JSON list of C-alpha atoms and ligand atoms in Angstrom, two decimals:
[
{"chain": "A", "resi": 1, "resn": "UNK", "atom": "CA", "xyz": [0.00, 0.00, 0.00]},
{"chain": "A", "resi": 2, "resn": "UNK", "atom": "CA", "xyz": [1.36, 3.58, -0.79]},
{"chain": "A", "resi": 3, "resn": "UNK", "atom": "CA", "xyz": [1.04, 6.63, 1.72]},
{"chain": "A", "resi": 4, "resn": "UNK", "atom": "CA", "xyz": [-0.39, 9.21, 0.34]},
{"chain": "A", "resi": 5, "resn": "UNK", "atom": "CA", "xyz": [-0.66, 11.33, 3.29]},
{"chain": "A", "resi": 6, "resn": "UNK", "atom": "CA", "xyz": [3.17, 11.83, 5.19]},
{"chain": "A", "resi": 7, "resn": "UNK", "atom": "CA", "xyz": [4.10, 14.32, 7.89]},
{"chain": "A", "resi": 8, "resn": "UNK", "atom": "CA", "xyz": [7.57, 15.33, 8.85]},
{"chain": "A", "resi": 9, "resn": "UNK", "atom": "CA", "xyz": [9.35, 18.30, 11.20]},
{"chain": "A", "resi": 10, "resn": "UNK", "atom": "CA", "xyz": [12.16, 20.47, 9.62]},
{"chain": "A", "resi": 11, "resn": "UNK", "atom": "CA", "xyz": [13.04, 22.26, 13.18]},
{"chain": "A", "resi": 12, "resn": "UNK", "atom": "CA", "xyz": [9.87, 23.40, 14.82]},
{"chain": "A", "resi": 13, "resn": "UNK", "atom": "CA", "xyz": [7.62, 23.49, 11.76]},
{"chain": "A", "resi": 14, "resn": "UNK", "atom": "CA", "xyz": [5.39, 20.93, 10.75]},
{"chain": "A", "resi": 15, "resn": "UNK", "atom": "CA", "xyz": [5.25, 19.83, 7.62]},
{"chain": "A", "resi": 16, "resn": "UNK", "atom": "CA", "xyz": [2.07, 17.60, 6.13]},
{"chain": "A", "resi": 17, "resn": "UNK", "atom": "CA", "xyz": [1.65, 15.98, 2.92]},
{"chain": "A", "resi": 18, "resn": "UNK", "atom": "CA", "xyz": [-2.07, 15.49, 1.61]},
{"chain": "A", "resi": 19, "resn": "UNK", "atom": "CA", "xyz": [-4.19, 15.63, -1.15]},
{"chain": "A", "resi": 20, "resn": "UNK", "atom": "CA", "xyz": [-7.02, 17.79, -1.13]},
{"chain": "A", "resi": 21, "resn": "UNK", "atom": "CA", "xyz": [-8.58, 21.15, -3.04]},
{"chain": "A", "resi": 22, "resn": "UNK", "atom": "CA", "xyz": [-6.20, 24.03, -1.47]},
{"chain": "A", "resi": 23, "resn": "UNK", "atom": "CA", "xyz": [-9.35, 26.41, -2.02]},
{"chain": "A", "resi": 24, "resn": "UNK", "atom": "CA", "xyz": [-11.13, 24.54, 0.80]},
{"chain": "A", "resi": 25, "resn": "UNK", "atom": "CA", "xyz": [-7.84, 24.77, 3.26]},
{"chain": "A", "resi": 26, "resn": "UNK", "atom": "CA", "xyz": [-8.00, 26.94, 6.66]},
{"chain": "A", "resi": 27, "resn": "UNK", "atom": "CA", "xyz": [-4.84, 28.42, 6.95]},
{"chain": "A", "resi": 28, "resn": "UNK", "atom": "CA", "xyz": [-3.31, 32.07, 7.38]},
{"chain": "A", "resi": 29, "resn": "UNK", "atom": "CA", "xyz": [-2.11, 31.79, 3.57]},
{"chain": "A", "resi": 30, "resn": "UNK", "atom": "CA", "xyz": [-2.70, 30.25, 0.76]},
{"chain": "A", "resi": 31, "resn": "UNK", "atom": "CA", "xyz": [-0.13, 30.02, -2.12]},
{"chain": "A", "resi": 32, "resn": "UNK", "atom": "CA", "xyz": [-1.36, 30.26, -5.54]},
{"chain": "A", "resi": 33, "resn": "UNK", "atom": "CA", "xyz": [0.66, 28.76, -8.69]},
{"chain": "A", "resi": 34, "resn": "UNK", "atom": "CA", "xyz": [0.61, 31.64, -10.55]},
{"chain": "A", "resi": 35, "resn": "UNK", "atom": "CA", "xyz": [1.78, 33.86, -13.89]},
{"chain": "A", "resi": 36, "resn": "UNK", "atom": "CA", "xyz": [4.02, 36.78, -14.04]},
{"chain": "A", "resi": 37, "resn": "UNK", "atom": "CA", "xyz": [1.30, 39.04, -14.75]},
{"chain": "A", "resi": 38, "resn": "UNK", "atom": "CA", "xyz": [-0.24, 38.04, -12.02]},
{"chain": "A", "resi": 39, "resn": "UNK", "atom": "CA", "xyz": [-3.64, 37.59, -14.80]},
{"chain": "A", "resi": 40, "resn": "UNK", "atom": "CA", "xyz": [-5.40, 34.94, -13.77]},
{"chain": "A", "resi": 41, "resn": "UNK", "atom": "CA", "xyz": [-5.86, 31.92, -15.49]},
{"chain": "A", "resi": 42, "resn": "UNK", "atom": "CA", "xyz": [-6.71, 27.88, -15.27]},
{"chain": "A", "resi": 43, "resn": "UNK", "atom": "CA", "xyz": [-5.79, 24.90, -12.71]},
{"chain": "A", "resi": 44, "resn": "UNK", "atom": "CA", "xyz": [-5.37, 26.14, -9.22]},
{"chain": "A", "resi": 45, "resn": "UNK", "atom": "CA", "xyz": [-4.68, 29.73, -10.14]},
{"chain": "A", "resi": 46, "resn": "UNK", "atom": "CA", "xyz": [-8.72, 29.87, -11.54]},
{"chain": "A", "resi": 47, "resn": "UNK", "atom": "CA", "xyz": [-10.03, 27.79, -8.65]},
{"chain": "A", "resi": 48, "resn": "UNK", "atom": "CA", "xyz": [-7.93, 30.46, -5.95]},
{"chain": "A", "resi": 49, "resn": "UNK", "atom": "CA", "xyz": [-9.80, 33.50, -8.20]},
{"chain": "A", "resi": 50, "resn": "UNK", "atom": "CA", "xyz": [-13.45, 31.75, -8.29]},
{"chain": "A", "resi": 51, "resn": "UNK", "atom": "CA", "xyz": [-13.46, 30.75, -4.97]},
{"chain": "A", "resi": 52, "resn": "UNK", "atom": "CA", "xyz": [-11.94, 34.00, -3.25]},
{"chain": "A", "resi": 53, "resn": "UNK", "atom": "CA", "xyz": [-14.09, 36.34, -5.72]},
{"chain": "A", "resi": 54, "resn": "UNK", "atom": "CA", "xyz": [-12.83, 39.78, -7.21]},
{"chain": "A", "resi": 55, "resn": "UNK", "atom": "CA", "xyz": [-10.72, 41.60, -4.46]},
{"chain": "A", "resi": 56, "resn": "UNK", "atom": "CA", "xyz": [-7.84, 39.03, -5.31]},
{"chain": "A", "resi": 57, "resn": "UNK", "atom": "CA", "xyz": [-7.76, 39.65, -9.12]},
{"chain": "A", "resi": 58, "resn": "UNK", "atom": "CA", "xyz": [-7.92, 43.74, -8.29]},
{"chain": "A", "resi": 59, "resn": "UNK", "atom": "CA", "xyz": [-5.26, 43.64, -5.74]},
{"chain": "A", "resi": 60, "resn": "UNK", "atom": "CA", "xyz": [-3.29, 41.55, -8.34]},
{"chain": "A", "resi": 61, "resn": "UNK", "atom": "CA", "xyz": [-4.07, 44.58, -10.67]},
{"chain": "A", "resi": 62, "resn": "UNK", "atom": "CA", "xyz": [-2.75, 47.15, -8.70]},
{"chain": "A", "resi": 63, "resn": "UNK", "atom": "CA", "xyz": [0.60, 45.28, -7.68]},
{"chain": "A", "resi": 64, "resn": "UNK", "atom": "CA", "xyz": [0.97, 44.57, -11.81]},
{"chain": "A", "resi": 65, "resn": "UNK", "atom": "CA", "xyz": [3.19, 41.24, -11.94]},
{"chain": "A", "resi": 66, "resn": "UNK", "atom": "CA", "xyz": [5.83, 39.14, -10.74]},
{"chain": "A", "resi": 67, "resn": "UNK", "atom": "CA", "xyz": [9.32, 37.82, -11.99]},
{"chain": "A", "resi": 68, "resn": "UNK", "atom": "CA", "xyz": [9.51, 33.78, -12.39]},
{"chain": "A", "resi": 69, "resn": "UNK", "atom": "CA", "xyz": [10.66, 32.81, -9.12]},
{"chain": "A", "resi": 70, "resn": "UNK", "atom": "CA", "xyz": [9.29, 35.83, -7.18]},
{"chain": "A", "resi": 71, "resn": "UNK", "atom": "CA", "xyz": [5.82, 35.49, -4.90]},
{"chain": "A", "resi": 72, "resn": "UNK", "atom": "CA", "xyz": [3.67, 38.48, -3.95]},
{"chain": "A", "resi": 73, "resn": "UNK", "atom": "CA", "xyz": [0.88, 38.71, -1.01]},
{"chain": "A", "resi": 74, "resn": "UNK", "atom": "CA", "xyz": [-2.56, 39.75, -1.77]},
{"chain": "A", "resi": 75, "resn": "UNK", "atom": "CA", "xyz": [-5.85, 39.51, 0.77]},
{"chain": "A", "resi": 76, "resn": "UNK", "atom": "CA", "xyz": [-7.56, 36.14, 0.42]},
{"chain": "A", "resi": 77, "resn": "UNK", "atom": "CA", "xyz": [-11.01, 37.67, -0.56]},
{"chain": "A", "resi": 78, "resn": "UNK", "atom": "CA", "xyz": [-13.42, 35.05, 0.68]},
{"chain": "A", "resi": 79, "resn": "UNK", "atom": "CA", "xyz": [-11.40, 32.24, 1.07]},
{"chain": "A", "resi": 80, "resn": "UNK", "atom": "CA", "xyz": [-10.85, 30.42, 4.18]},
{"chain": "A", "resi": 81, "resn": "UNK", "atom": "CA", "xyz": [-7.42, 32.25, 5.12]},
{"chain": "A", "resi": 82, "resn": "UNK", "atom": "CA", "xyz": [-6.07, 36.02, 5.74]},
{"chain": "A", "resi": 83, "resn": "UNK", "atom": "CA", "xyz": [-3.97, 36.03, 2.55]},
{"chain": "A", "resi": 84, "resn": "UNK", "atom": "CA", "xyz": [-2.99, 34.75, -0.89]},
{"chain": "A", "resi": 85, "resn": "UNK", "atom": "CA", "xyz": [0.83, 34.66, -2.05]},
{"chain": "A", "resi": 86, "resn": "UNK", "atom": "CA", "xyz": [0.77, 34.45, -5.38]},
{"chain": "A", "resi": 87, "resn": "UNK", "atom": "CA", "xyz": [4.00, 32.47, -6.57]},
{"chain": "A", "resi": 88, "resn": "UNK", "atom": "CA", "xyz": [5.44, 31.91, -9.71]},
{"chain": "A", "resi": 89, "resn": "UNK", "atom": "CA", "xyz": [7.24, 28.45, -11.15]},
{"chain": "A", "resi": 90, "resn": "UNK", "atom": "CA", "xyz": [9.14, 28.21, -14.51]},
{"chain": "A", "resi": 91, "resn": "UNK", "atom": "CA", "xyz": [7.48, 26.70, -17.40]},
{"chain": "A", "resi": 92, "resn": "UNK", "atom": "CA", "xyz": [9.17, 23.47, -17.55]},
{"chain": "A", "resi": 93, "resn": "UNK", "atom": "CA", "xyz": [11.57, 23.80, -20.67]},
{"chain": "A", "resi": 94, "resn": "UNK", "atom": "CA", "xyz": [13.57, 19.68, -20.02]},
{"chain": "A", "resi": 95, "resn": "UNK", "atom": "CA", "xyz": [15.50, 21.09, -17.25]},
{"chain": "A", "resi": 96, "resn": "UNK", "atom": "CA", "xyz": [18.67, 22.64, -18.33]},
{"chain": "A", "resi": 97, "resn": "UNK", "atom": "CA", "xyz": [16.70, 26.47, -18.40]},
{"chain": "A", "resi": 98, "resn": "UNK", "atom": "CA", "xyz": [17.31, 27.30, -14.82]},
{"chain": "A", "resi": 99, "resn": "UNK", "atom": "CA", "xyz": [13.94, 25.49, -13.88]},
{"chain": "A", "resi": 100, "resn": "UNK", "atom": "CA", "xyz": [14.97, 23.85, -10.58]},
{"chain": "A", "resi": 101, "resn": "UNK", "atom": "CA", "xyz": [16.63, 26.74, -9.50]},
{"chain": "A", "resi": 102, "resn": "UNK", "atom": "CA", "xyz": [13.77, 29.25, -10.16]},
{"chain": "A", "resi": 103, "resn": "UNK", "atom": "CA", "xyz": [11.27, 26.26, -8.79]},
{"chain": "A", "resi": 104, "resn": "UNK", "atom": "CA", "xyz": [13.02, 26.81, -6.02]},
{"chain": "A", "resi": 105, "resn": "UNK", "atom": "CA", "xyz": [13.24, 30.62, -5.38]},
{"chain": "A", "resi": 106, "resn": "UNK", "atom": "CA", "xyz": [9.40, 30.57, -5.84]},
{"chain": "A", "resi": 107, "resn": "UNK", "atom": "CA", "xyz": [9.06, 28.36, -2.44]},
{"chain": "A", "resi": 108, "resn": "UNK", "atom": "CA", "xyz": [11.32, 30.59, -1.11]},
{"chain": "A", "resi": 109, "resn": "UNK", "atom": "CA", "xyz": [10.36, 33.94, -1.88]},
{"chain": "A", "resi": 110, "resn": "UNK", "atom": "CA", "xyz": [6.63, 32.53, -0.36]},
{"chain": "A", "resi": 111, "resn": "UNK", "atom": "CA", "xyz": [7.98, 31.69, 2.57]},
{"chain": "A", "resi": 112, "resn": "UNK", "atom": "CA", "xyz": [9.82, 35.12, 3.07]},
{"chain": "A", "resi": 113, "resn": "UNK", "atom": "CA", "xyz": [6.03, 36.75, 2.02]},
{"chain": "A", "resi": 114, "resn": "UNK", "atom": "CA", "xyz": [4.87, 34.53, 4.98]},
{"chain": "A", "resi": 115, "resn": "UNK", "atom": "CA", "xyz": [7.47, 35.54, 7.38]},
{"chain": "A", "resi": 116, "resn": "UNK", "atom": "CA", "xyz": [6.60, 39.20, 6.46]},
{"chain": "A", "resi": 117, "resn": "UNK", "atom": "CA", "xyz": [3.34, 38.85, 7.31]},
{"chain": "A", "resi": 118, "resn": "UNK", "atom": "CA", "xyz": [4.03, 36.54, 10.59]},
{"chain": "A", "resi": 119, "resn": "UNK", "atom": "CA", "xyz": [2.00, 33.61, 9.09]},
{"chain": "A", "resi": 120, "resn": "UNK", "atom": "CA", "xyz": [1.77, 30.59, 11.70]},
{"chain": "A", "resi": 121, "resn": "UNK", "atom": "CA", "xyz": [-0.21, 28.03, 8.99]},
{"chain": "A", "resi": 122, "resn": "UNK", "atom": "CA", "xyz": [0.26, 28.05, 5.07]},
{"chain": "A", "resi": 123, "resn": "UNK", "atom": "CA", "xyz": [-0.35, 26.05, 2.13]},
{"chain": "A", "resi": 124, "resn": "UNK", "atom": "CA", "xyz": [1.08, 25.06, -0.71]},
{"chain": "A", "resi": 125, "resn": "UNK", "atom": "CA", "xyz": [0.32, 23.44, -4.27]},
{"chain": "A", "resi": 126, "resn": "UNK", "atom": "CA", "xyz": [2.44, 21.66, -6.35]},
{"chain": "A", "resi": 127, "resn": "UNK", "atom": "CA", "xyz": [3.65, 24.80, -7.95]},
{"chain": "A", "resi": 128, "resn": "UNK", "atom": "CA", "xyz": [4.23, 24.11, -11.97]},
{"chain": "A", "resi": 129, "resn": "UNK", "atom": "CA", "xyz": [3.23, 20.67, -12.09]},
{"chain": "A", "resi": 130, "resn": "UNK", "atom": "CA", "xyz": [0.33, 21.50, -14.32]},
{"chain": "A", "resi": 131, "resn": "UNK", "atom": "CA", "xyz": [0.03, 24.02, -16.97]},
{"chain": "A", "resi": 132, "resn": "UNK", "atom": "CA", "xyz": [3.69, 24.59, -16.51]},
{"chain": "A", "resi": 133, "resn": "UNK", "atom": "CA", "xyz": [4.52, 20.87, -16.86]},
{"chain": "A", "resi": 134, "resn": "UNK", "atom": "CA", "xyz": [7.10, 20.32, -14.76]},
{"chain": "A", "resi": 135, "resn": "UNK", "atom": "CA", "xyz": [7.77, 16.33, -13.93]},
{"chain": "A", "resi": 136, "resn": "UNK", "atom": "CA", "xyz": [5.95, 15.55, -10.34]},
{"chain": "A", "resi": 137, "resn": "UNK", "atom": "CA", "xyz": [9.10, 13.58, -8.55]},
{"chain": "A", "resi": 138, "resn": "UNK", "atom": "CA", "xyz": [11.33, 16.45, -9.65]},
{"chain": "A", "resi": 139, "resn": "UNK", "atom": "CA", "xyz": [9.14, 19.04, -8.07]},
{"chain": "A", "resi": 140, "resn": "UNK", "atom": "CA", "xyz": [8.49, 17.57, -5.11]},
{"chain": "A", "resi": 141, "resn": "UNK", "atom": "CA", "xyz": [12.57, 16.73, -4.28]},
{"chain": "A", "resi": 142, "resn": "UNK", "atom": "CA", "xyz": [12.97, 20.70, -5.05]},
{"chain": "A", "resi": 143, "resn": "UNK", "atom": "CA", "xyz": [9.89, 21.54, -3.49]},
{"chain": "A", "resi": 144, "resn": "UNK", "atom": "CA", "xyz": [10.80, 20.28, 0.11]},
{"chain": "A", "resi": 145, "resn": "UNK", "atom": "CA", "xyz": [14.14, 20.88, -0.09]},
{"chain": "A", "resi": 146, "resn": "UNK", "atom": "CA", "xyz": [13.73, 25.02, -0.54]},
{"chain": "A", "resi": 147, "resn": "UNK", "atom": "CA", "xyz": [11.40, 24.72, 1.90]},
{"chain": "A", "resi": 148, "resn": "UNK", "atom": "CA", "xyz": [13.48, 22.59, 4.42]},
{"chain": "A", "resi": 149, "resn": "UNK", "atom": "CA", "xyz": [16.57, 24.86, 4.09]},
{"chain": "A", "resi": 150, "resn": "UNK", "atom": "CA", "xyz": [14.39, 27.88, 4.40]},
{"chain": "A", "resi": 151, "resn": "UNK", "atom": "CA", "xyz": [12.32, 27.24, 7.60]},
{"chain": "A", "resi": 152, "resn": "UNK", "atom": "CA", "xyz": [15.44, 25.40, 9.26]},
{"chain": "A", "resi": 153, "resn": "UNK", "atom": "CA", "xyz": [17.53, 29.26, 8.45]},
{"chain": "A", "resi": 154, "resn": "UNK", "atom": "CA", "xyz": [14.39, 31.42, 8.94]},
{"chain": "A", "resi": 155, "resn": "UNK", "atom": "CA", "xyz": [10.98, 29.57, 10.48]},
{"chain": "A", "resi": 156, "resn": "UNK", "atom": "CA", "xyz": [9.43, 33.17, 11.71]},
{"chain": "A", "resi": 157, "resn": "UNK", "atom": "CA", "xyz": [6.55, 32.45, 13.34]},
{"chain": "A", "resi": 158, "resn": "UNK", "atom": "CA", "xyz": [5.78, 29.72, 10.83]},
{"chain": "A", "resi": 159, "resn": "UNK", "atom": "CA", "xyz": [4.22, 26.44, 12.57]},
{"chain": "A", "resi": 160, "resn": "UNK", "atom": "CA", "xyz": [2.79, 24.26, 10.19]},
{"chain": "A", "resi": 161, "resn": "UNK", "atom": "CA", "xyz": [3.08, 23.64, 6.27]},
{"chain": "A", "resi": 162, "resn": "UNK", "atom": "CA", "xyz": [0.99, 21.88, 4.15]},
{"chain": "A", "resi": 163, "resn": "UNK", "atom": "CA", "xyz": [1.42, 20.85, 0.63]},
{"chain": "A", "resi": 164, "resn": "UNK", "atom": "CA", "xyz": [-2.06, 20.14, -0.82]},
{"chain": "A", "resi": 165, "resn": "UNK", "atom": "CA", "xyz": [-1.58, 18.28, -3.69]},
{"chain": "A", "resi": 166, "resn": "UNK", "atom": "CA", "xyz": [-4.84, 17.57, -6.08]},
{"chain": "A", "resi": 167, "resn": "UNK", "atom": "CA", "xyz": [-4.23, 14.24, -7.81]},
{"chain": "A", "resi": 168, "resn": "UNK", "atom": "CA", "xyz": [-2.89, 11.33, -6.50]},
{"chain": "A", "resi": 169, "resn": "UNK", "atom": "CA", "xyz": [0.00, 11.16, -8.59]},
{"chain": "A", "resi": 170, "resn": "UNK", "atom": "CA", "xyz": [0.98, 14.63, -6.81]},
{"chain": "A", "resi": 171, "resn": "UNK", "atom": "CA", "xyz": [0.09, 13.60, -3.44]},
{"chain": "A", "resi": 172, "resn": "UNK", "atom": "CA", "xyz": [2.37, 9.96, -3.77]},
{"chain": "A", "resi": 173, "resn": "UNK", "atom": "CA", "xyz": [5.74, 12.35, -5.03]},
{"chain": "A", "resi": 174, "resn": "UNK", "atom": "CA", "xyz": [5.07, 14.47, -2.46]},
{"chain": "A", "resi": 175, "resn": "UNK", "atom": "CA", "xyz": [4.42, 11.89, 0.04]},
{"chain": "A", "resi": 176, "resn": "UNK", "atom": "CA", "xyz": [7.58, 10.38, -1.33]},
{"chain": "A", "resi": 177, "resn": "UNK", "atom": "CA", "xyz": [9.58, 13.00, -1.37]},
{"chain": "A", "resi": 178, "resn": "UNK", "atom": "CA", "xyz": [9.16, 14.36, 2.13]},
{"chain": "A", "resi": 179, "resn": "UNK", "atom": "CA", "xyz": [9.95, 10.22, 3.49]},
{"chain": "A", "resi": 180, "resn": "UNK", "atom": "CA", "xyz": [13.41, 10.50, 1.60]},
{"chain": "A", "resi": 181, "resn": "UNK", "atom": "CA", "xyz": [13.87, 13.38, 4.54]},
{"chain": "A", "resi": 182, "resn": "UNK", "atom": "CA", "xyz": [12.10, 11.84, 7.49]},
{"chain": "A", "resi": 183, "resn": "UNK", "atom": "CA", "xyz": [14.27, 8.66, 6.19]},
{"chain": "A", "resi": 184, "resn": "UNK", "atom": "CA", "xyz": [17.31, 10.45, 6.55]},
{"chain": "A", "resi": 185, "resn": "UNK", "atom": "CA", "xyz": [18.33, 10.38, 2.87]},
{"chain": "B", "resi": 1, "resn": "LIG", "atom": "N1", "xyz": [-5.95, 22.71, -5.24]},
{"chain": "B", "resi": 1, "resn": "LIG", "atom": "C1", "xyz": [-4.69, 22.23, -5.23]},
{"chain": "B", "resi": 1, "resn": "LIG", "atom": "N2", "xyz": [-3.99, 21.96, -6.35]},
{"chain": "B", "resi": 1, "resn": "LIG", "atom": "C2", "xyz": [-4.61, 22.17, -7.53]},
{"chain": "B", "resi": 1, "resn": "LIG", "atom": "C3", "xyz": [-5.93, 22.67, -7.65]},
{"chain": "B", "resi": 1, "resn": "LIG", "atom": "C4", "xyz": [-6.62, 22.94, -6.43]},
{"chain": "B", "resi": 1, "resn": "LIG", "atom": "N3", "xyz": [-7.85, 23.42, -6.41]},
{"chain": "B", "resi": 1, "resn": "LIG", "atom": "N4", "xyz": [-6.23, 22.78, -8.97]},
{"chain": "B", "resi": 1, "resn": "LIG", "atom": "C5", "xyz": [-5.15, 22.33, -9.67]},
{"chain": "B", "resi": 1, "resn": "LIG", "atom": "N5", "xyz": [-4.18, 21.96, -8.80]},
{"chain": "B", "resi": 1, "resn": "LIG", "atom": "C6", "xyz": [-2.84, 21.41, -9.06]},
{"chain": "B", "resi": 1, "resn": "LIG", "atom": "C7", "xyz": [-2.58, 20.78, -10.40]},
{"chain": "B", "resi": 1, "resn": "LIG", "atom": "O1", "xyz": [-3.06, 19.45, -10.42]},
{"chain": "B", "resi": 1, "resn": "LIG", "atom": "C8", "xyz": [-1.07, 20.83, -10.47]},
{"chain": "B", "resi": 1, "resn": "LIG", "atom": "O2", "xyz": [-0.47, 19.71, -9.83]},
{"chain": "B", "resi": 1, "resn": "LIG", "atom": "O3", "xyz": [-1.91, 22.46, -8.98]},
{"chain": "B", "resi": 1, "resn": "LIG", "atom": "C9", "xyz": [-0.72, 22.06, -9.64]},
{"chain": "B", "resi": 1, "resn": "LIG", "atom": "C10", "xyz": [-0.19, 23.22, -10.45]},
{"chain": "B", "resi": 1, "resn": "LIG", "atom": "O4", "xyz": [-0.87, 23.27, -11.69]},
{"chain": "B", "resi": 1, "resn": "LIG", "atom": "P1", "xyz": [-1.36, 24.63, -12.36]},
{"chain": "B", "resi": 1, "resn": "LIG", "atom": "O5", "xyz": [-2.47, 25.22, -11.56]},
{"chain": "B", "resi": 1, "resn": "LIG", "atom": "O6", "xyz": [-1.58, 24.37, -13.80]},
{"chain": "B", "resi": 1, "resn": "LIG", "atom": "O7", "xyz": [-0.08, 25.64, -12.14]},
{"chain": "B", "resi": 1, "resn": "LIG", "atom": "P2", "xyz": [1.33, 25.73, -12.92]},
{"chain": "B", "resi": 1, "resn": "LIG", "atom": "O8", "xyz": [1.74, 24.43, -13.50]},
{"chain": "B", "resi": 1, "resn": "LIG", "atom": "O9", "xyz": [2.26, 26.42, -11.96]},
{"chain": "B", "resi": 1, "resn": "LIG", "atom": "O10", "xyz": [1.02, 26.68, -14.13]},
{"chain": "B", "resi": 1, "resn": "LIG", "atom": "C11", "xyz": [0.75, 28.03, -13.90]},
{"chain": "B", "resi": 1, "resn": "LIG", "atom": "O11", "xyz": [-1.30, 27.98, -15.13]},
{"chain": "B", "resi": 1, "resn": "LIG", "atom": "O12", "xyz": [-3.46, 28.61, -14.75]},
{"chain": "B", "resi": 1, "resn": "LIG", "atom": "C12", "xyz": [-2.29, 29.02, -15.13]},
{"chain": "B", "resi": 1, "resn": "LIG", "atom": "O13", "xyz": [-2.33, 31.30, -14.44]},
{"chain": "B", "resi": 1, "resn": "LIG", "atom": "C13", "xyz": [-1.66, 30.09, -14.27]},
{"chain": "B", "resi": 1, "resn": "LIG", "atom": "O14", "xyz": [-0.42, 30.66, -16.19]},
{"chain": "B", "resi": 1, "resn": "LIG", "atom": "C14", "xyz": [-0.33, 30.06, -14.91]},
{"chain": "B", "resi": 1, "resn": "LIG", "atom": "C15", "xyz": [-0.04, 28.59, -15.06]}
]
């Protein structure tokens, strides 16, 4: 039988692995996977807009856009959290574009949004696993790993993390990828 569901500490912070719709997640902050105009658009960035209703896509509109492996806070409109960080992934271009390193930055610069803001719970989706189409097992390793070095240098008042991953496949490389830590590898 494979886990699907896997929890692990890095320092003080939890961090939970589960599949699930992120728009239906309590937590101070939601991150959203998406563009560098910050325009809205399909997958979990459109399910983040529909759920959390207009004041999301105008604050995105007065802040203008983001860099690939930036992140910017917005309010979370009516979703079930304080804010949205809007982060965005590389377009997966086979891996020798800067991809893991930009995949990267974008976990990073959310959790220094998060910090700002002196978020205690936040959430994550597989950031450019969809649209973007970068391989699942790849971006869960990087995923975890900017995320481990991050909160183990800089938790903030950070307590919990939780990637919310949407299919299965997502929710197994996460799973997977977070054991390789709690497994020592
Ligand atoms: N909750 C959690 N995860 C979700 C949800 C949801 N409600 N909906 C989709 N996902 C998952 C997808 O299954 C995928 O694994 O989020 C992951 C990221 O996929 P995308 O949303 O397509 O994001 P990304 O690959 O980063 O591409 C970003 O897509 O919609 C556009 O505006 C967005 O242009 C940007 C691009």
């Amino acid at each position: 039988m494979s886990e699907v569901t896997a929890s692990c500490r890095f320092g003080r912070v939890l961090v939970v692995t589960k599949r699930g719709d992120i728009t239906r997640e309590r937590a101070d902050a939601l991150v959203n996977a998406a563009n560098s105009r910050l325009a809205g658009g399909g997958g979990v960035d459109g399910a983040i807009h529909r759920a959390g209703g207009p004041e999301i896509l105008a604050a995105c509109r007065r802040i203008g856009g983001c860099p690939t492996g930036g992140a910017v806070a917005t309010p979370a409109g009516r979703l079930p959290a304080r804010y949205v960080i809007h982060a965005v992934g590389p377009v997966w271009r086979g891996g020798g574009h800067g991809e893991a390193r930009l995949l990267a930055a974008a976990y990073r610069e959310s959790l220094a949004r998060a910090r700002e803001l002196g978020v205690r719970t936040l959430a994550f989706p597989a950031i450019s696993t969809g649209a973007y189409g970068y391989p699942l097992a790849a971006a869960a390793r990087v995923a975890l790993e900017a995320v481990r070095g991050e909160v183990l240098a800089r938790p903030g008042r950070l307590e919990e993390i939780r990637f919310v991953l949407f299919s299965e496949p997502a929710a197994r490389a996460f799973a997977a990828a977070l054991g390789a830590f709690r497994s020592g590898s």
